[in-house]
Amino acid sequence: MRVQRVGPYPIAKPPPAQRLIGSLLANKRLPRHALLQALGMLQYHCGWISPNHLSDLSRFAKLSIGEIKGIIEFYHFLSLQPPKPYCIYLSTNIIDRWQRAGLDLSLLEENENVDVKQTSCVGMCDQGGSLLINGLPLTGLTQERIEKINDLILRQEPLSQWPQDWFTVEESIHVKGPLLTNSIQPGDALNKARKLGEAGFLKILQASNLRGRGGAGFPTHLKWKACIDARGDQKYIVCNADEGEPGTFKDRLLLTSYLAKVVEGMCIAAWMTGASRGFIYLRYEYIYLLEKIQATLSACREQGVLDSATFDIEVMLGAGAYICGEESAMLESMEGKRGIPRIRPPFPVTHGLFDKPTIVNNVETFCNIAYLADDGLQAFIDNGNAGSRGSKIHSVAGDCERSGIYEYPFGSTVKEMLHGCGGEQAQAVQVGGPSGKLVLRADFDTPVDFDHVSSSGSFMVFGPGRDLKLVAQNFLHFFKDESCGFCTPCRVGTQVLAQHFDRVCEGLESQHEWELMNDIASLMGQASHCGLGHTAANPFIDWRDNNVTADSLSAKPEFIPVFDLAKATAYSRSLREENHDN
Amino acid sequence: MSLLDIDERLLDLIEKVEFGRSPINDIKVPGACDIGLVEGGLCNEDNVRTLNEFRENCSILVAVGACAINGGVPALRNEIDLKDCLETSYLTGVGIVDAQIPNDSELPLLLDKVHPIFDAVKIDYVLPGCPPPAEAFLELVTAVIEGREPNLGYQLRRFD
């Protein structure tokens, strides 16, 4: 198999998993679960999956080309088209759009050396205008910088020759709580947990009422107990680092600066369950962190925290799919397949990765485990309230003076958080990303915790001048783009909502369309296959509930056709005239 | 046409209804009517006009079958440019003799996309299926005659 570099690919430094490509070359054999990893690396290295790669992979993995294409087409970042020397991805997230407002990117769009594409949130909402170029985040965009970028691209300068400070991702931590202040001596958390014994630590875990930080808030001790009790010759620990909820970037910080803690959390899980292998499923947008993560893992091995004889951790890369943040979709993806959520039960704790008992927890949850083991129960439960113990790390972005990372105890109100970030003027805040909840000014006293407004970590601030209708429209289009397409209520429902909400934004919608959207929204909530579909109508529901009354609805026309006959036949009329002229 | 699959029950039905414009009797212009059954998606301007005539004249308008409801097979062309579509069909496709694109001004103009019928008019009921089961037609028409809401059981709505 020939791996030919295209243009200035690969970027900056050699791709960390060149090893993988190397073993491909040597063995001419590819286990199914390594397929997506190989595709990701080829994409990163060569900028596309060429027909030659396809036929080689098909032979090595013993899968049909059609099946491999099916996988490629599922993931945004994998491409079957020959690349231009550079590829830029712009985030469609509303905050990123606002950050780029005023910047003229048409220079780049017209530049023949670069493909300018769009993708969902890339986790850089606190970095000013930003983009991904050949896989790397480039932050702090200004018009001047765009012009310089354009010149470099015209000259086809390799990214390694570009000013490297353009690629820095500043970690702006504004409020540190116990989780971010606590520092653990390597191995300490694990040793302290061990001293308590498995039953002892499980008791602590239960008493702490630690709940998953990825958004769903499932009690961690129940998940772990189920996995401990599950039968299996092999068990796995998986860290979900597929931080895809638009507006979230707190895992980026944890992976950059607090990874050792995450590793200790995973080690404790491994020790409790007897798992010998762990994985970090890293979103493709954070590929720039891969090398640093590998280095931290090596350091952990040297310190003896990780030990290949008992428990070791590997990194697996996603390839651009929001749905892969859903744990069962992520497991599918890790097995090298399309990331379609599984039917549950059985749950991953009994039938997870490769059908073995698996614990899947968020990055922040593992951090909390390590903190709990290190600082003890009392310190942990001193924060938060009865239903939601501990603290939560928030990614604050949007119309506020200081966007960045804030750690607050659970139960802190929206108002307190806005005060902290200099966003007091806000008219509304989206807590927990598009699938979360819009909190209006009148409700700013609402506490952010599992019992009131639950958050996966995204906190988007909308200033007084913003049109919330456009925010809802942006979120609905996000879900339309990210629906995995497996079940009809979600695949069709997200399309219908986005399409008709566009008409709401134009002021052209009819009562009939409202009825349709209402029906679809409730159907999606009831009949979708997974959590994406269940929550995808939330932006619509929030907007409707806050803005639409029976009176405003009855003032709308009963029915409006969605297309205009004259416009719809204009093209065919012009073709006819063209033919007559000939 | 699958309405005819209600077989001998057609004889009972004909006692209660009168056919307006239909493929059976070749009436071109619909008059005032209680139920309009419309099949097929909107592919050209003529389809749109006919549908509007139906809407103006029928108290209840029913979308019949997959194409009327979703666009169906004809809507597969929505992903293809109309010009390419015509050229492949009439100029460059396999087995074409005397290649030319039909261009008579009598022919209705094609829409740039195929639309389901509720994109153009308000629809009161849908009969899903390809084709919908005969029982579904019968239930719908009977219910309207009896002045009650139709009740299409699960078996009349599942197609796998």
XYZ file of C-alpha atoms in Angstrom:
742
model
C 0.000 0.000 0.000
C 1.395 3.370 -0.995
C 0.739 6.277 1.262
C 1.379 9.321 -0.811
C 1.472 12.728 0.726
C -0.659 15.296 -0.987
C 0.332 18.954 -0.906
C 1.591 20.086 2.466
C -0.067 17.141 4.237
C 0.718 15.978 6.773
C 0.778 19.061 8.858
C 3.318 20.239 11.408
C 4.530 16.914 12.757
C 4.246 13.343 11.521
C 0.945 11.769 12.443
C 1.262 9.851 15.686
C -0.349 6.731 14.340
C 2.002 6.360 11.425
C 2.756 3.145 13.224
C -0.685 1.976 12.222
C -0.105 2.743 8.586
C 3.266 1.074 8.907
C 1.730 -2.108 10.226
C -0.789 -1.958 7.405
C 2.043 -1.939 4.953
C 3.828 -4.776 6.664
C 1.042 -7.165 7.553
C -1.449 -6.572 4.766
C -4.033 -7.357 7.355
C -6.431 -5.105 9.157
C -8.715 -6.137 11.990
C -12.211 -4.760 11.588
C -11.993 -2.536 14.647
C -8.870 -0.836 13.306
C -10.572 0.169 10.066
C -11.903 3.519 11.227
C -8.563 4.302 12.855
C -6.778 3.526 9.606
C -9.226 5.672 7.657
C -8.744 8.544 10.091
C -4.984 8.344 9.791
C -5.060 8.141 6.008
C -7.327 11.154 5.940
C -5.015 13.074 8.244
C -1.912 12.037 6.378
C -3.084 12.209 2.765
C -6.134 14.458 2.905
C -8.435 11.816 1.439
C -9.094 8.128 1.005
C -7.997 7.439 -2.549
C -9.396 4.626 -4.743
C -6.110 2.775 -4.220
C -6.426 3.052 -0.450
C -9.960 1.823 -0.747
C -9.096 -1.286 -2.670
C -6.105 -2.034 -0.412
C -8.163 -1.584 2.743
C -10.866 -3.736 1.261
C -8.365 -6.537 0.752
C -6.631 -6.113 4.111
C -9.839 -5.894 6.115
C -11.741 -8.397 3.999
C -14.648 -6.009 3.596
C -16.318 -4.911 0.387
C -15.465 -1.493 -0.993
C -19.122 -0.593 -0.664
C -19.063 -1.335 3.038
C -15.962 0.776 3.558
C -17.502 3.631 1.577
C -20.554 3.327 3.806
C -18.323 3.955 6.800
C -16.444 6.800 5.137
C -19.623 8.587 4.175
C -20.934 8.427 7.724
C -18.131 10.583 9.118
C -17.755 14.266 8.169
C -14.002 14.385 8.106
C -13.409 11.391 5.863
C -13.407 12.262 2.203
C -13.371 10.321 -1.046
C -12.643 13.421 -3.122
C -9.062 14.266 -4.130
C -8.060 17.115 -1.827
C -6.661 20.487 -2.604
C -3.394 21.199 -0.770
C -5.291 22.788 2.099
C -8.627 22.079 3.674
C -10.332 24.552 5.984
C -13.284 23.727 8.179
C -15.431 26.508 9.566
C -17.650 25.781 12.516
C -21.354 26.410 11.952
C -22.052 26.881 15.648
C -23.837 30.168 16.290
C -21.143 31.424 18.696
C -18.416 30.721 16.152
C -20.447 32.440 13.460
C -20.741 35.514 15.655
C -17.037 35.414 16.368
C -16.320 35.391 12.654
C -18.869 38.106 11.951
C -17.174 41.035 10.260
C -14.429 38.854 8.843
C -14.424 38.513 5.090
C -13.492 34.953 4.190
C -14.284 35.265 0.492
C -10.551 35.519 -0.224
C -10.094 31.986 1.007
C -13.250 30.707 -0.631
C -11.960 31.918 -3.985
C -8.447 30.569 -3.446
C -7.963 27.543 -5.671
C -5.517 25.872 -3.316
C -8.004 25.414 -0.533
C -11.321 23.684 0.092
C -13.453 25.663 2.517
C -15.977 23.381 4.199
C -18.329 23.607 7.123
C -18.606 21.430 10.188
C -20.398 21.504 13.517
C -18.778 22.995 16.624
C -15.019 22.408 16.793
C -14.752 23.216 20.504
C -13.053 26.604 20.103
C -15.871 28.921 21.190
C -13.581 30.724 23.634
C -10.793 31.313 21.111
C -12.193 34.160 19.030
C -12.706 33.540 15.334
C -11.193 30.175 14.545
C -11.005 27.471 11.940
C -9.472 24.062 11.378
C -6.839 23.909 8.676
C -5.618 20.490 7.573
C -6.927 19.211 10.891
C -5.300 21.813 13.153
C -7.104 24.601 14.988
C -6.084 28.099 14.013
C -7.393 30.645 16.495
C -7.729 34.390 16.967
C -8.667 35.184 13.368
C -8.417 38.765 12.180
C -8.842 40.173 8.704
C -5.126 40.786 8.550
C -4.412 37.200 9.486
C -6.855 35.914 6.884
C -4.943 37.816 4.238
C -1.659 36.357 5.458
C -3.189 32.889 5.477
C -4.350 33.446 1.931
C -0.808 34.365 0.854
C 0.708 31.330 2.556
C -1.867 29.110 0.898
C -1.163 30.647 -2.499
C 2.521 29.898 -1.998
C 1.675 26.415 -0.698
C 3.828 26.955 2.354
C 3.725 23.865 4.626
C 1.907 24.532 7.897
C 5.102 23.809 9.796
C 6.504 27.003 8.285
C 3.545 29.120 9.337
C 3.784 31.290 12.457
C 3.259 28.664 15.139
C 1.604 31.058 17.564
C -1.420 31.081 15.258
C -2.051 27.522 16.335
C -1.973 28.083 20.076
C -5.113 27.273 21.990
C -5.002 29.375 25.139
C -6.607 27.680 28.100
C -8.449 30.454 29.884
C -9.525 29.212 33.292
C -11.410 31.929 35.139
C -12.828 30.176 38.176
C -11.180 27.138 39.690
C -13.123 24.931 42.047
C -11.947 21.879 43.951
C -11.581 19.757 40.834
C -9.227 22.147 39.066
C -7.259 23.160 42.160
C -6.676 19.712 43.580
C -3.343 18.291 42.531
C -2.664 14.612 42.782
C 0.710 12.993 43.198
C 0.954 10.313 40.512
C -0.630 7.126 41.778
C -2.019 8.685 44.955
C -5.690 8.554 44.066
C -5.428 4.938 43.004
C -3.514 3.960 46.149
C -5.972 5.724 48.417
C -8.873 3.962 46.697
C -7.082 0.635 47.005
C -6.654 1.111 50.727
C -10.418 1.342 51.054
C -10.897 -1.892 49.160
C -13.326 -2.410 46.294
C -16.401 -2.571 48.505
C -15.182 0.384 50.521
C -14.622 2.618 47.528
C -17.934 1.609 45.975
C -19.598 2.701 49.207
C -17.842 6.058 49.008
C -18.907 6.370 45.398
C -22.484 5.683 46.384
C -22.385 8.075 49.324
C -20.939 10.782 47.094
C -23.863 10.376 44.681
C -21.491 11.233 41.851
C -23.468 11.456 38.622
C -22.120 11.299 35.091
C -20.904 14.645 33.782
C -21.525 14.007 30.091
C -25.079 15.261 30.263
C -27.297 12.327 31.190
C -26.350 12.386 34.874
C -26.567 8.648 35.499
C -25.358 7.691 39.000
C -21.797 6.465 38.548
C -21.917 3.936 41.385
C -24.850 2.108 39.738
C -23.018 1.945 36.432
C -19.847 0.664 38.046
C -21.652 -1.835 40.263
C -23.399 -3.274 37.213
C -20.109 -3.639 35.382
C -18.387 -5.165 38.408
C -21.208 -7.710 38.675
C -21.276 -8.470 34.954
C -19.719 -11.705 33.787
C -16.947 -11.406 31.232
C -13.433 -12.689 30.693
C -12.452 -9.239 29.463
C -13.783 -5.859 30.552
C -13.083 -2.411 29.160
C -12.908 1.131 30.473
C -13.748 3.812 27.948
C -13.312 7.523 28.399
C -15.726 9.513 26.289
C -13.735 12.447 24.913
C -16.033 13.037 21.959
C -17.024 16.438 23.233
C -19.481 17.309 20.500
C -22.201 19.360 22.141
C -21.893 22.785 20.498
C -20.420 25.350 22.857
C -18.577 22.804 24.990
C -14.812 22.868 25.379
C -14.211 21.865 28.994
C -12.962 18.393 28.023
C -10.417 20.072 25.767
C -8.987 21.718 28.882
C -9.099 18.510 30.927
C -7.361 16.557 28.174
C -4.747 19.279 27.759
C -3.898 20.038 31.366
C -5.551 17.475 33.641
C -5.139 14.230 31.754
C -3.157 12.551 34.530
C -6.255 12.848 36.713
C -8.441 11.329 34.025
C -5.993 8.453 33.749
C -6.103 7.852 37.505
C -9.885 7.838 37.387
C -9.750 5.243 34.640
C -7.206 3.205 36.594
C -9.532 3.132 39.584
C -12.323 1.905 37.316
C -10.032 -0.760 35.930
C -8.951 -1.898 39.355
C -12.568 -2.101 40.559
C -13.813 -4.058 37.542
C -10.707 -6.035 36.684
C -10.520 -4.456 33.234
C -7.121 -4.703 31.572
C -7.643 -2.320 28.703
C -8.857 1.227 28.505
C -9.541 3.585 25.654
C -9.880 7.297 25.221
C -12.227 8.042 22.332
C -10.969 11.387 21.106
C -12.945 13.520 18.688
C -11.184 14.175 15.395
C -11.426 17.929 15.967
C -8.939 17.493 18.840
C -6.393 15.556 16.798
C -3.902 18.311 17.617
C -3.967 17.017 21.213
C -3.142 13.459 20.215
C 0.587 13.795 20.560
C 0.332 15.485 23.940
C -2.060 12.823 25.161
C 0.288 10.067 24.004
C 3.128 11.781 25.839
C 1.110 12.019 29.054
C 0.188 8.358 28.775
C 3.868 7.488 28.354
C 4.678 9.554 31.434
C 1.993 7.674 33.368
C 3.586 4.419 32.267
C 6.990 5.584 33.456
C 5.531 6.622 36.797
C 3.968 3.194 37.126
C 0.416 4.521 37.204
C -0.241 2.648 33.999
C 1.242 -0.779 33.655
C 0.870 -2.718 30.445
C 0.728 -5.952 32.466
C -2.409 -4.941 34.337
C -4.048 -1.948 32.713
C -3.093 0.205 29.756
C -4.839 2.949 27.824
C -4.962 3.566 24.091
C -6.367 6.497 22.191
C -8.958 5.913 19.499
C -9.940 8.684 17.140
C -13.382 9.597 16.002
C -13.825 10.971 12.513
C -16.404 13.698 12.890
C -19.848 12.616 14.065
C -21.748 14.272 16.898
C -23.782 11.140 17.472
C -20.640 9.239 18.490
C -20.790 11.102 21.796
C -23.726 8.812 22.575
C -22.060 5.903 24.338
C -23.397 3.024 22.283
C -22.773 4.862 18.991
C -19.262 5.497 20.245
C -18.745 1.800 20.914
C -19.907 1.012 17.386
C -17.472 3.590 16.075
C -14.661 2.093 18.159
C -15.425 -1.244 16.568
C -14.813 0.408 13.214
C -18.423 0.771 12.131
C -20.861 3.543 11.368
C -21.724 5.293 14.606
C -25.334 4.238 14.942
C -26.641 3.959 18.494
C -27.398 0.441 19.663
C -30.695 -0.753 20.961
C -30.551 -0.758 24.746
C -30.850 -2.877 26.839
C -28.475 -4.643 26.966
C -26.460 -1.735 28.286
C -22.713 -1.325 27.747
C -22.053 -2.331 31.358
C -22.907 -5.890 30.382
C -22.535 -5.839 26.580
C -20.274 -2.995 25.583
C -17.148 -2.814 23.481
C -16.773 -6.071 21.517
C -19.804 -7.241 23.464
C -17.841 -7.260 26.736
C -18.765 -5.476 29.967
C -17.657 -1.874 29.545
C -17.701 1.258 31.640
C -18.129 4.399 29.575
C -17.716 7.680 31.417
C -17.119 11.255 30.453
C -13.654 12.823 30.807
C -14.885 15.006 33.646
C -16.459 12.059 35.470
C -13.136 10.237 35.579
C -11.532 13.424 36.877
C -14.119 13.513 39.616
C -13.426 9.901 40.520
C -9.751 10.679 40.989
C -10.582 13.774 43.006
C -13.036 11.842 45.168
C -10.474 9.152 45.862
C -7.746 11.663 46.601
C -9.541 14.277 48.678
C -12.130 12.034 50.232
C -15.885 11.963 50.520
C -16.345 14.950 52.799
C -14.450 17.348 50.554
C -16.444 16.115 47.589
C -19.913 16.455 49.081
C -19.115 19.838 50.607
C -19.875 21.176 47.148
C -23.222 21.109 45.441
C -26.617 20.213 46.860
C -28.478 17.054 47.865
C -29.483 15.988 44.348
C -26.261 17.042 42.662
C -23.086 16.623 44.637
C -19.767 18.129 43.690
C -18.882 20.771 41.164
C -19.348 21.206 37.441
C -16.982 22.621 34.873
C -18.680 24.977 32.440
C -17.540 26.174 29.046
C -18.764 29.744 28.973
C -18.872 31.528 25.630
C -20.825 34.088 23.689
C -21.783 37.623 24.679
C -19.812 37.988 27.879
C -16.603 39.738 28.827
C -14.605 36.667 29.812
C -15.350 33.461 27.967
C -13.524 30.380 29.120
C -13.618 27.712 31.798
C -15.530 28.130 35.054
C -15.893 25.555 37.766
C -18.904 26.120 40.005
C -20.564 23.977 42.631
C -23.789 22.391 41.429
C -26.754 24.557 42.274
C -25.062 27.826 41.312
C -27.640 29.957 39.556
C -27.477 31.216 36.023
C -27.294 34.732 37.435
C -24.229 33.932 39.528
C -22.523 32.415 36.555
C -23.359 35.396 34.352
C -22.002 37.684 37.030
C -18.788 35.675 37.056
C -18.194 35.966 33.326
C -19.359 39.543 32.839
C -22.510 38.618 30.965
C -25.057 40.367 33.171
C -26.671 42.029 30.183
C -27.702 38.718 28.638
C -31.284 38.274 27.482
C -30.980 34.483 27.604
C -28.556 31.620 28.124
C -28.479 28.219 26.470
C -27.483 25.718 29.135
C -26.281 22.288 28.005
C -25.986 23.056 24.300
C -28.658 22.766 21.620
C -30.105 19.645 23.237
C -30.282 21.492 26.560
C -32.474 24.326 27.690
C -32.862 27.994 26.845
C -33.107 30.024 30.052
C -34.629 33.476 29.668
C -33.739 36.521 31.746
C -36.812 36.136 33.942
C -35.561 32.704 35.017
C -31.945 33.598 35.727
C -32.391 32.535 39.360
C -32.665 28.927 38.213
C -29.914 26.735 39.687
C -27.837 24.716 37.240
C -27.972 21.156 38.560
C -29.529 17.813 37.732
C -32.889 18.745 39.280
C -33.381 22.116 37.572
C -31.412 22.840 34.427
C -28.993 20.034 33.718
C -25.834 20.808 31.805
C -23.297 18.855 29.836
C -20.952 21.814 30.256
C -21.997 24.201 27.517
C -23.092 27.673 28.612
C -23.819 30.035 25.720
C -24.607 33.636 26.544
C -26.916 35.613 24.253
C -26.697 39.372 24.576
C -29.625 41.770 24.315
C -29.179 42.430 20.593
C -29.323 38.815 19.472
C -32.287 37.330 17.658
C -33.156 34.121 19.496
C -35.112 32.946 16.489
C -31.851 32.701 14.557
C -30.290 30.802 17.451
C -33.092 28.230 17.342
C -32.721 28.014 13.568
C -28.989 27.401 13.913
C -29.554 24.613 16.445
C -32.244 22.941 14.353
C -29.907 22.902 11.371
C -27.206 21.444 13.585
C -29.452 18.496 14.438
C -30.477 18.107 10.817
C -26.804 17.800 9.871
C -25.924 15.488 12.739
C -28.824 13.043 12.772
C -27.287 9.654 12.047
C -30.163 8.811 9.725
C -30.941 5.454 11.286
C -34.481 6.056 12.531
C -37.203 7.840 10.614
C -38.594 10.143 13.326
C -35.186 11.760 13.747
C -33.910 11.600 10.165
C -37.072 13.085 8.698
C -38.145 15.057 11.734
C -34.936 17.074 11.971
C -35.204 17.883 8.241
C -38.836 18.929 8.505
C -38.245 21.105 11.555
C -35.234 22.828 10.002
C -37.012 23.386 6.699
C -40.191 24.817 8.200
C -38.380 26.809 10.846
C -36.524 28.529 8.002
C -39.931 29.704 6.868
C -40.738 30.871 10.389
C -37.593 32.970 10.202
C -38.814 34.480 6.943
C -42.231 35.104 8.499
C -43.844 32.954 5.819
C -45.190 30.082 7.834
C -48.852 29.045 8.055
C -50.987 27.542 10.811
C -50.735 24.290 8.917
C -46.953 24.326 9.263
C -47.142 25.046 12.986
C -49.418 22.068 13.352
C -46.965 19.949 11.385
C -43.986 21.128 13.435
C -45.831 20.538 16.712
C -46.776 17.018 15.658
C -43.269 16.222 14.465
C -41.656 17.638 17.608
C -43.766 15.495 19.910
C -43.334 12.448 17.686
C -39.545 12.857 17.746
C -39.590 13.066 21.526
C -41.539 9.829 21.786
C -40.450 7.657 18.901
C -36.788 8.377 18.168
C -34.200 5.672 18.601
C -31.806 7.599 20.845
C -31.256 10.734 22.871
C -30.325 12.849 19.847
C -33.783 12.455 18.373
C -35.452 12.843 21.772
C -33.902 16.254 22.312
C -33.451 17.511 18.749
C -36.756 19.369 18.806
C -35.883 21.236 22.025
C -34.754 24.445 20.286
C -38.078 24.543 18.448
C -40.084 23.775 21.582
C -38.218 26.405 23.611
C -38.769 29.039 20.967
C -42.423 28.141 20.518
C -43.173 28.124 24.224
C -41.500 31.482 24.737
C -42.916 33.250 21.703
C -46.027 31.700 20.240
C -49.493 32.316 21.654
C -52.907 31.147 20.444
C -53.569 34.672 19.202
C -50.325 35.043 17.285
C -50.989 31.670 15.715
C -54.548 32.407 14.618
C -53.312 35.566 12.923
C -51.262 33.381 10.578
C -52.751 32.288 7.255
C -54.234 28.821 7.297
C -52.076 27.537 4.467
C -49.274 28.856 2.266
C -47.789 26.789 -0.566
C -44.087 26.204 -0.019
C -43.153 26.859 -3.634
C -44.114 29.419 -6.221
C -45.238 27.961 -9.533
C -43.632 30.629 -11.699
C -40.284 30.275 -9.913
C -40.463 26.488 -9.918
C -40.968 26.393 -13.693
C -38.506 29.182 -14.534
C -35.623 26.796 -15.096
C -37.555 24.480 -17.332
C -38.878 27.529 -19.251
C -35.328 28.747 -19.843
C -34.276 25.289 -21.047
C -37.171 25.281 -23.484
C -36.274 28.684 -24.842
C -32.672 27.601 -25.199
C -33.791 24.587 -27.224
C -36.072 26.682 -29.431
C -33.194 29.024 -30.156
C -31.116 26.091 -31.264
C -56.566 2.141 -9.259
C -56.105 0.022 -6.169
C -59.502 1.352 -5.121
C -60.813 -1.301 -7.502
C -59.307 -3.961 -5.246
C -62.286 -3.604 -2.959
C -63.829 -5.992 -5.522
C -67.527 -6.727 -5.142
C -67.867 -4.152 -2.412
C -67.523 -1.604 -5.197
C -71.140 -2.441 -6.022
C -72.290 -1.372 -2.536
C -70.146 1.722 -2.708
C -71.456 2.797 -6.100
C -74.924 2.969 -4.546
C -73.659 5.665 -2.223
C -71.219 7.680 -4.351
C -71.006 9.219 -7.734
C -67.681 9.500 -9.545
C -66.701 13.029 -10.596
C -63.451 13.495 -12.496
C -61.639 10.176 -12.578
C -59.657 7.904 -14.880
C -62.797 5.751 -15.046
C -65.116 8.258 -16.649
C -62.813 10.713 -18.451
C -64.458 13.868 -17.068
C -61.839 16.610 -17.507
C -63.042 19.310 -15.127
C -64.059 18.449 -11.572
C -67.281 19.909 -10.240
C -68.213 20.397 -6.597
C -67.335 17.201 -4.844
C -67.178 15.712 -1.341
C -63.999 13.684 -1.498
C -60.999 14.183 -3.768
C -58.472 11.356 -3.928
C -55.158 12.532 -5.390
C -52.288 10.260 -6.269
C -48.795 11.081 -7.516
C -46.368 13.884 -6.747
C -46.230 17.274 -8.412
C -43.912 17.014 -11.388
C -45.144 19.711 -13.771
C -47.262 22.846 -13.929
C -50.273 20.911 -15.133
C -50.189 18.734 -11.998
C -50.216 21.864 -9.866
C -53.190 23.360 -11.727
C -55.169 20.151 -11.501
C -54.425 19.885 -7.808
C -55.566 23.466 -7.230
C -58.802 22.713 -9.098
C -59.344 19.727 -6.858
C -58.722 21.796 -3.752
C -61.212 24.431 -4.867
C -63.910 21.877 -5.582
C -63.461 19.150 -2.971
C -64.568 19.442 0.641
C -62.072 16.794 1.699
C -58.801 16.235 -0.110
C -56.890 13.020 0.417
C -53.256 12.339 -0.518
C -53.191 8.782 -1.811
C -50.012 6.741 -1.833
C -46.310 7.275 -1.323
C -45.698 9.679 -4.234
C -48.464 12.090 -3.238
C -47.291 12.025 0.367
C -43.512 11.985 -0.008
C -42.712 12.635 -3.643
C -41.822 8.955 -4.020
C -39.839 7.544 -6.922
C -40.274 10.567 -9.251
C -38.676 12.727 -6.554
C -35.434 10.782 -6.995
C -34.696 13.293 -9.731
C -34.574 16.099 -7.151
C -30.894 15.435 -6.603
C -30.153 15.736 -10.321
C -30.127 18.900 -12.373
C -33.182 19.074 -14.631
C -31.056 19.683 -17.704
C -28.937 16.579 -17.037
C -32.112 14.610 -16.461
C -33.607 15.625 -19.823
C -30.356 15.105 -21.690
C -29.847 11.629 -20.290
C -33.443 10.663 -20.993
C -33.686 12.057 -24.500
C -30.197 12.640 -25.888
C -27.418 10.562 -24.409
C -29.118 7.584 -22.736
C -28.859 4.006 -23.984
C -30.929 2.985 -27.030
C -32.129 6.413 -28.070
C -33.151 6.862 -31.706
C -33.698 10.305 -33.229
C -32.371 12.050 -30.137
C -34.136 15.303 -29.254
C -35.610 16.850 -26.167
C -39.416 17.106 -26.480
C -40.029 20.776 -26.833
C -43.593 21.318 -27.926
C -45.148 24.329 -26.247
C -48.247 22.193 -25.614
C -46.242 20.122 -23.142
C -46.535 21.298 -19.540
C -43.367 22.792 -18.071
C -41.547 20.619 -15.566
C -41.029 21.855 -12.020
C -37.399 22.098 -10.955
C -38.157 19.688 -8.095
C -40.871 17.085 -7.591
C -43.044 18.049 -4.624
C -45.427 16.105 -2.407
C -48.898 17.540 -2.832
C -49.126 19.162 0.588
C -46.394 21.527 -0.552
C -49.050 23.180 -2.742
C -52.413 22.762 -1.022
C -53.855 21.878 2.347
C -54.479 18.158 2.661
C -57.103 16.715 4.984
C -56.187 13.029 5.047
C -53.428 10.768 3.839
C -53.633 7.142 2.758
C -50.079 5.810 3.004
C -48.783 2.840 1.042
C -47.625 1.941 -2.417
C -50.394 1.394 -3.212
C -52.533 1.870 -0.112
C -54.518 -1.250 0.783
C -58.008 -1.440 -0.698
C -59.412 -1.742 2.833
C -57.942 1.655 3.641
C -59.814 3.293 0.747
C -63.038 1.657 1.808
C -62.655 2.667 5.437
C -61.879 6.264 4.535
C -64.758 6.686 2.127
C -67.213 4.852 4.388
C -66.176 6.936 7.376
C -66.686 10.184 5.468
C -70.123 9.029 4.276
C -71.067 8.065 7.826
C -69.753 11.376 9.123
C -67.144 9.934 11.515
C -63.342 10.046 11.733
C -61.741 7.264 9.691
C -59.982 4.614 11.704
C -57.098 3.047 9.837
C -55.854 0.180 11.969
C -52.159 -0.580 12.294
C -52.359 -3.329 9.669
C -53.490 -0.746 7.119
C -50.498 1.480 7.841
C -47.588 -0.918 8.037
C -45.730 -2.026 4.972
C -42.743 -4.145 5.909
